[in-house]
Amino acid sequence: KAGVTQTPRYLIKTRGQQVTLSCSPISGHRSVSWYQQTPGQGLQFLFEYFSETQRNKGNFPGRFSGRQFSNSRSEMNVSTLELGDSALYLCASSRDTNEKLFFGSGTQLSVL
Amino acid sequence: QKEVEQNSGPLSVPEGAIASLNCTYSDRGSQSFFWYRQYSGKSPELIMSIYSNGDKEDGRFTAQLNKASQYVSLLIRDSQPSDSATYLCAVRPGSGGSNYKLTFGKGTLLTVNP
């Protein structure tokens, strides 16, 4: 069974640009969560989607948004990039909201 | 703000020893507890889950949960150099409401010395 797939693996952007990250969950998993990981703050929750609905959102500004498609694939968008947005963005899927999370390899975003 | 606290380490143990990793959490209503292992440059990998008070064993790993003390731990027996990684404790609130997010501690760096 294929794992969680995230693309792209690496991204380099400049301040003010926007970026879209993609996540394909494990087959049969309907919940997709996004996390930001930085050395100083650790793993911080961004949002969770289940059946195309955002169920919960973390404490991030509105520049961070996401969506989920009918096939459970999810995208995350960050607009007007700031230097502080440089981080590893991790997507995780689970069968349902309260099930175990399985992480993808992440997208390493560098904002210059 | 629901918190999950871990000693950042590094925790250094000799090969073959028992490594003990600890985690405390602030939300008394938490119901699900997980330990993830993260190698440098890699994504977190689930190694243990525990939902009830007591011990749960899986191979060389034992998770221990004490809800009254709001404490969860991970023991690694016969530690191997390949166990060297950051161990993340994660806690999920109880059911009800809309707070489904899994909250992570910042992790404990474990180094197993040959």
mmCIF file of C-alpha atoms in Angstrom:
data_model
loop_
_atom_site.group_PDB
_atom_site.id
_atom_site.type_symbol
_atom_site.label_atom_id
_atom_site.label_comp_id
_atom_site.label_asym_id
_atom_site.label_seq_id
_atom_site.Cartn_x
_atom_site.Cartn_y
_atom_site.Cartn_z
ATOM 1 C CA LYS A 1 0.000 0.000 0.000
ATOM 2 C CA ALA A 2 1.477 3.343 -0.999
ATOM 3 C CA GLY A 3 2.162 5.826 1.775
ATOM 4 C CA VAL A 4 1.353 9.500 1.988
ATOM 5 C CA THR A 5 2.815 11.322 -0.990
ATOM 6 C CA GLN A 6 3.802 14.958 -0.851
ATOM 7 C CA THR A 7 4.996 17.089 -3.729
ATOM 8 C CA PRO A 8 7.238 18.854 -4.307
ATOM 9 C CA ARG A 9 9.968 17.654 -1.975
ATOM 10 C CA TYR A 10 11.831 20.963 -1.982
ATOM 11 C CA LEU A 11 10.794 24.500 -2.832
ATOM 12 C CA ILE A 12 12.684 27.786 -2.911
ATOM 13 C CA LYS A 13 10.634 30.946 -3.088
ATOM 14 C CA THR A 14 11.161 34.641 -2.464
ATOM 15 C CA ARG A 15 9.291 36.898 -0.092
ATOM 16 C CA GLY A 16 5.894 37.967 -1.340
ATOM 17 C CA GLN A 17 5.379 34.974 -3.597
ATOM 18 C CA GLN A 18 2.772 32.330 -3.036
ATOM 19 C CA VAL A 19 3.160 28.569 -2.958
ATOM 20 C CA THR A 20 0.920 25.510 -3.269
ATOM 21 C CA LEU A 21 1.824 22.176 -1.722
ATOM 22 C CA SER A 22 0.160 18.916 -2.591
ATOM 23 C CA CYS A 23 -0.630 15.805 -0.557
ATOM 24 C CA SER A 24 -2.062 12.457 -1.609
ATOM 25 C CA PRO A 25 -3.193 10.393 1.392
ATOM 26 C CA ILE A 26 -2.991 6.661 1.849
ATOM 27 C CA SER A 27 -5.717 4.951 -0.136
ATOM 28 C CA GLY A 28 -8.892 4.761 1.949
ATOM 29 C CA HIS A 29 -7.851 7.550 4.294
ATOM 30 C CA ARG A 30 -10.329 10.408 4.369
ATOM 31 C CA SER A 31 -8.687 12.701 6.904
ATOM 32 C CA VAL A 32 -5.725 14.868 5.959
ATOM 33 C CA SER A 33 -3.864 17.088 8.407
ATOM 34 C CA TRP A 34 -1.127 19.600 7.760
ATOM 35 C CA TYR A 35 1.680 20.516 10.133
ATOM 36 C CA GLN A 36 4.520 23.014 10.046
ATOM 37 C CA GLN A 37 7.799 21.895 11.604
ATOM 38 C CA THR A 38 10.603 24.267 12.552
ATOM 39 C CA PRO A 39 13.594 23.683 14.832
ATOM 40 C CA GLY A 40 12.376 26.242 17.334
ATOM 41 C CA GLN A 41 8.654 25.522 17.466
ATOM 42 C CA GLY A 42 8.512 21.834 16.654
ATOM 43 C CA LEU A 43 5.426 20.441 14.962
ATOM 44 C CA GLN A 44 2.567 22.911 14.849
ATOM 45 C CA PHE A 45 -0.897 22.071 13.610
ATOM 46 C CA LEU A 46 -2.158 24.002 10.604
ATOM 47 C CA PHE A 47 -5.498 22.417 9.712
ATOM 48 C CA GLU A 48 -7.356 19.176 9.195
ATOM 49 C CA TYR A 49 -9.726 18.179 6.421
ATOM 50 C CA PHE A 50 -12.226 15.361 6.340
ATOM 51 C CA SER A 51 -14.490 14.671 3.383
ATOM 52 C CA GLU A 52 -13.644 18.040 1.827
ATOM 53 C CA THR A 53 -14.555 19.952 5.019
ATOM 54 C CA GLN A 54 -12.091 21.787 7.227
ATOM 55 C CA ARG A 55 -12.698 20.387 10.695
ATOM 56 C CA ASN A 56 -10.145 22.296 12.680
ATOM 57 C CA LYS A 57 -7.635 25.062 12.208
ATOM 58 C CA GLY A 58 -4.500 25.972 14.105
ATOM 59 C CA ASN A 59 -3.269 29.402 15.100
ATOM 60 C CA PHE A 60 -1.832 30.519 11.805
ATOM 61 C CA PRO A 61 -2.640 33.683 9.851
ATOM 62 C CA GLY A 62 -5.123 33.681 7.014
ATOM 63 C CA ARG A 63 -2.261 33.543 4.506
ATOM 64 C CA PHE A 64 -2.290 29.818 5.174
ATOM 65 C CA SER A 65 -5.183 28.022 3.559
ATOM 66 C CA GLY A 66 -6.026 24.599 2.306
ATOM 67 C CA ARG A 67 -8.596 22.458 0.644
ATOM 68 C CA GLN A 68 -9.447 18.842 0.085
ATOM 69 C CA PHE A 69 -10.805 17.289 -3.058
ATOM 70 C CA SER A 70 -13.387 14.545 -3.467
ATOM 71 C CA ASN A 71 -10.627 11.944 -3.896
ATOM 72 C CA SER A 72 -9.193 13.031 -0.479
ATOM 73 C CA ARG A 73 -6.139 14.652 -2.023
ATOM 74 C CA SER A 74 -5.324 17.929 -0.344
ATOM 75 C CA GLU A 75 -3.522 21.124 -1.172
ATOM 76 C CA MET A 76 -2.116 23.771 1.070
ATOM 77 C CA ASN A 77 -1.498 27.327 -0.064
ATOM 78 C CA VAL A 78 0.593 30.051 1.500
ATOM 79 C CA SER A 79 0.243 33.535 0.070
ATOM 80 C CA THR A 80 2.538 36.521 0.487
ATOM 81 C CA LEU A 81 5.409 34.428 1.765
ATOM 82 C CA GLU A 82 7.517 35.680 4.652
ATOM 83 C CA LEU A 83 11.001 34.622 5.704
ATOM 84 C CA GLY A 84 9.502 32.995 8.797
ATOM 85 C CA ASP A 85 7.475 30.630 6.647
ATOM 86 C CA SER A 86 10.626 28.657 5.899
ATOM 87 C CA ALA A 87 9.912 25.247 7.364
ATOM 88 C CA LEU A 88 9.192 21.614 6.702
ATOM 89 C CA TYR A 89 5.516 21.215 5.858
ATOM 90 C CA LEU A 90 4.185 17.794 6.702
ATOM 91 C CA CYS A 91 0.983 16.206 5.571
ATOM 92 C CA ALA A 92 -0.504 13.296 7.480
ATOM 93 C CA SER A 93 -3.455 11.087 6.717
ATOM 94 C CA SER A 94 -5.695 8.835 8.762
ATOM 95 C CA ARG A 95 -8.771 6.743 8.113
ATOM 96 C CA ASP A 96 -10.848 8.994 10.294
ATOM 97 C CA THR A 97 -10.275 11.984 12.510
ATOM 98 C CA ASN A 98 -9.402 10.124 15.704
ATOM 99 C CA GLU A 99 -7.283 7.450 14.077
ATOM 100 C CA LYS A 100 -3.509 7.160 13.943
ATOM 101 C CA LEU A 101 -1.698 9.658 11.747
ATOM 102 C CA PHE A 102 0.727 8.591 9.037
ATOM 103 C CA PHE A 103 3.064 11.248 7.711
ATOM 104 C CA GLY A 104 4.397 11.972 4.264
ATOM 105 C CA SER A 105 8.031 12.873 3.600
ATOM 106 C CA GLY A 106 7.240 16.566 3.737
ATOM 107 C CA THR A 107 7.945 19.595 1.615
ATOM 108 C CA GLN A 108 10.954 21.645 2.655
ATOM 109 C CA LEU A 109 10.130 25.282 1.891
ATOM 110 C CA SER A 110 12.843 27.917 1.893
ATOM 111 C CA VAL A 111 11.828 31.561 1.604
ATOM 112 C CA LEU A 112 14.634 33.917 0.558
ATOM 113 C CA GLN B 1 -3.606 26.374 25.272
ATOM 114 C CA LYS B 2 -3.235 22.635 25.518
ATOM 115 C CA GLU B 3 0.411 21.753 26.066
ATOM 116 C CA VAL B 4 2.565 18.691 25.664
ATOM 117 C CA GLU B 5 5.933 18.895 27.381
ATOM 118 C CA GLN B 6 9.024 16.801 26.800
ATOM 119 C CA ASN B 7 12.604 17.086 27.971
ATOM 120 C CA SER B 8 14.474 18.197 24.862
ATOM 121 C CA GLY B 9 17.574 16.222 25.806
ATOM 122 C CA PRO B 10 19.828 15.126 24.407
ATOM 123 C CA LEU B 11 19.419 11.861 26.264
ATOM 124 C CA SER B 12 22.498 9.731 25.853
ATOM 125 C CA VAL B 13 22.525 6.010 26.726
ATOM 126 C CA PRO B 14 24.989 3.214 26.031
ATOM 127 C CA GLU B 15 24.106 0.438 23.631
ATOM 128 C CA GLY B 16 22.087 -2.265 25.359
ATOM 129 C CA ALA B 17 20.746 0.026 28.069
ATOM 130 C CA ILE B 18 17.141 1.073 28.691
ATOM 131 C CA ALA B 19 16.207 4.497 27.385
ATOM 132 C CA SER B 20 13.368 6.239 29.212
ATOM 133 C CA LEU B 21 11.532 9.086 27.502
ATOM 134 C CA ASN B 22 8.944 11.138 29.327
ATOM 135 C CA CYS B 23 6.041 13.375 28.410
ATOM 136 C CA THR B 24 3.458 15.369 30.358
ATOM 137 C CA TYR B 25 0.292 16.939 29.038
ATOM 138 C CA SER B 26 -2.040 19.610 30.307
ATOM 139 C CA ASP B 27 -5.453 18.563 28.954
ATOM 140 C CA ARG B 28 -6.945 16.199 31.505
ATOM 141 C CA GLY B 29 -9.570 15.094 28.999
ATOM 142 C CA SER B 30 -7.018 13.698 26.559
ATOM 143 C CA GLN B 31 -7.814 10.209 25.358
ATOM 144 C CA SER B 32 -5.230 9.145 22.781
ATOM 145 C CA PHE B 33 -1.466 9.145 23.118
ATOM 146 C CA PHE B 34 1.185 8.414 20.542
ATOM 147 C CA TRP B 35 4.929 8.158 20.240
ATOM 148 C CA TYR B 36 6.595 9.026 16.962
ATOM 149 C CA ARG B 37 10.228 8.555 15.995
ATOM 150 C CA GLN B 38 11.858 11.047 13.672
ATOM 151 C CA TYR B 39 15.268 10.487 12.180
ATOM 152 C CA SER B 40 17.209 13.549 11.125
ATOM 153 C CA GLY B 41 15.910 14.825 7.804
ATOM 154 C CA LYS B 42 13.006 12.381 7.773
ATOM 155 C CA SER B 43 9.319 12.566 8.630
ATOM 156 C CA PRO B 44 7.815 11.275 11.895
ATOM 157 C CA GLU B 45 7.057 7.563 12.042
ATOM 158 C CA LEU B 46 4.437 6.150 14.410
ATOM 159 C CA ILE B 47 5.929 3.577 16.773
ATOM 160 C CA MET B 48 3.418 3.270 19.619
ATOM 161 C CA SER B 49 -0.111 4.251 20.550
ATOM 162 C CA ILE B 50 -1.764 3.905 23.949
ATOM 163 C CA TYR B 51 -5.271 4.730 25.098
ATOM 164 C CA SER B 52 -5.692 3.158 28.569
ATOM 165 C CA ASN B 53 -3.816 3.494 31.828
ATOM 166 C CA GLY B 54 -1.015 1.010 32.280
ATOM 167 C CA ASP B 55 1.660 -0.468 30.065
ATOM 168 C CA LYS B 56 1.596 -1.494 26.426
ATOM 169 C CA GLU B 57 4.477 -3.493 25.027
ATOM 170 C CA ASP B 58 5.547 -3.941 21.417
ATOM 171 C CA GLY B 59 8.877 -5.630 20.928
ATOM 172 C CA ARG B 60 11.582 -3.566 22.592
ATOM 173 C CA PHE B 61 9.188 -0.660 23.151
ATOM 174 C CA THR B 62 6.895 -0.152 26.142
ATOM 175 C CA ALA B 63 4.522 2.779 26.445
ATOM 176 C CA GLN B 64 3.236 3.686 29.887
ATOM 177 C CA LEU B 65 0.239 5.898 30.583
ATOM 178 C CA ASN B 66 -0.906 7.455 33.844
ATOM 179 C CA LYS B 67 -3.907 9.692 33.227
ATOM 180 C CA ALA B 68 -4.203 10.739 36.872
ATOM 181 C CA SER B 69 -0.689 12.165 36.724
ATOM 182 C CA GLN B 70 -1.115 13.277 33.083
ATOM 183 C CA TYR B 71 2.053 11.464 32.212
ATOM 184 C CA VAL B 72 3.056 9.172 29.379
ATOM 185 C CA SER B 73 6.420 7.534 28.862
ATOM 186 C CA LEU B 74 8.268 5.367 26.378
ATOM 187 C CA LEU B 75 10.829 2.778 27.392
ATOM 188 C CA ILE B 76 13.229 1.340 24.848
ATOM 189 C CA ARG B 77 14.932 -1.830 26.027
ATOM 190 C CA ASP B 78 18.246 -3.083 24.656
ATOM 191 C CA SER B 79 18.831 0.281 22.956
ATOM 192 C CA GLN B 80 20.600 0.139 19.624
ATOM 193 C CA PRO B 81 22.515 2.872 17.753
ATOM 194 C CA SER B 82 19.736 2.706 15.150
ATOM 195 C CA ASP B 83 17.349 3.990 17.844
ATOM 196 C CA SER B 84 19.185 7.324 17.810
ATOM 197 C CA ALA B 85 16.507 9.800 16.744
ATOM 198 C CA THR B 86 14.127 12.424 18.064
ATOM 199 C CA TYR B 87 11.111 10.957 19.833
ATOM 200 C CA LEU B 88 7.909 12.955 19.663
ATOM 201 C CA CYS B 89 5.047 12.586 22.105
ATOM 202 C CA ALA B 90 1.617 13.404 20.667
ATOM 203 C CA VAL B 91 -1.691 13.794 22.470
ATOM 204 C CA ARG B 92 -5.211 13.986 21.128
ATOM 205 C CA PRO B 93 -8.079 15.536 23.119
ATOM 206 C CA GLY B 94 -11.139 13.541 24.032
ATOM 207 C CA SER B 95 -14.067 13.231 21.667
ATOM 208 C CA GLY B 96 -16.679 15.915 21.430
ATOM 209 C CA GLY B 97 -16.510 19.434 20.122
ATOM 210 C CA SER B 98 -14.380 20.267 17.119
ATOM 211 C CA ASN B 99 -10.908 20.011 18.572
ATOM 212 C CA TYR B 100 -9.557 17.023 16.693
ATOM 213 C CA LYS B 101 -5.979 18.134 16.345
ATOM 214 C CA LEU B 102 -3.056 16.062 17.516
ATOM 215 C CA THR B 103 -0.731 18.173 19.676
ATOM 216 C CA PHE B 104 2.955 17.320 19.643
ATOM 217 C CA GLY B 105 5.706 17.909 22.130
ATOM 218 C CA LYS B 106 8.927 19.371 20.804
ATOM 219 C CA GLY B 107 10.648 16.025 21.065
ATOM 220 C CA THR B 108 13.510 14.403 22.932
ATOM 221 C CA LEU B 109 16.739 13.712 21.081
ATOM 222 C CA LEU B 110 18.026 10.251 21.963
ATOM 223 C CA THR B 111 21.588 9.201 21.234
ATOM 224 C CA VAL B 112 22.606 5.569 21.707
ATOM 225 C CA ASN B 113 26.361 5.191 21.956
ATOM 226 C CA PRO B 114 28.013 1.985 20.651
#
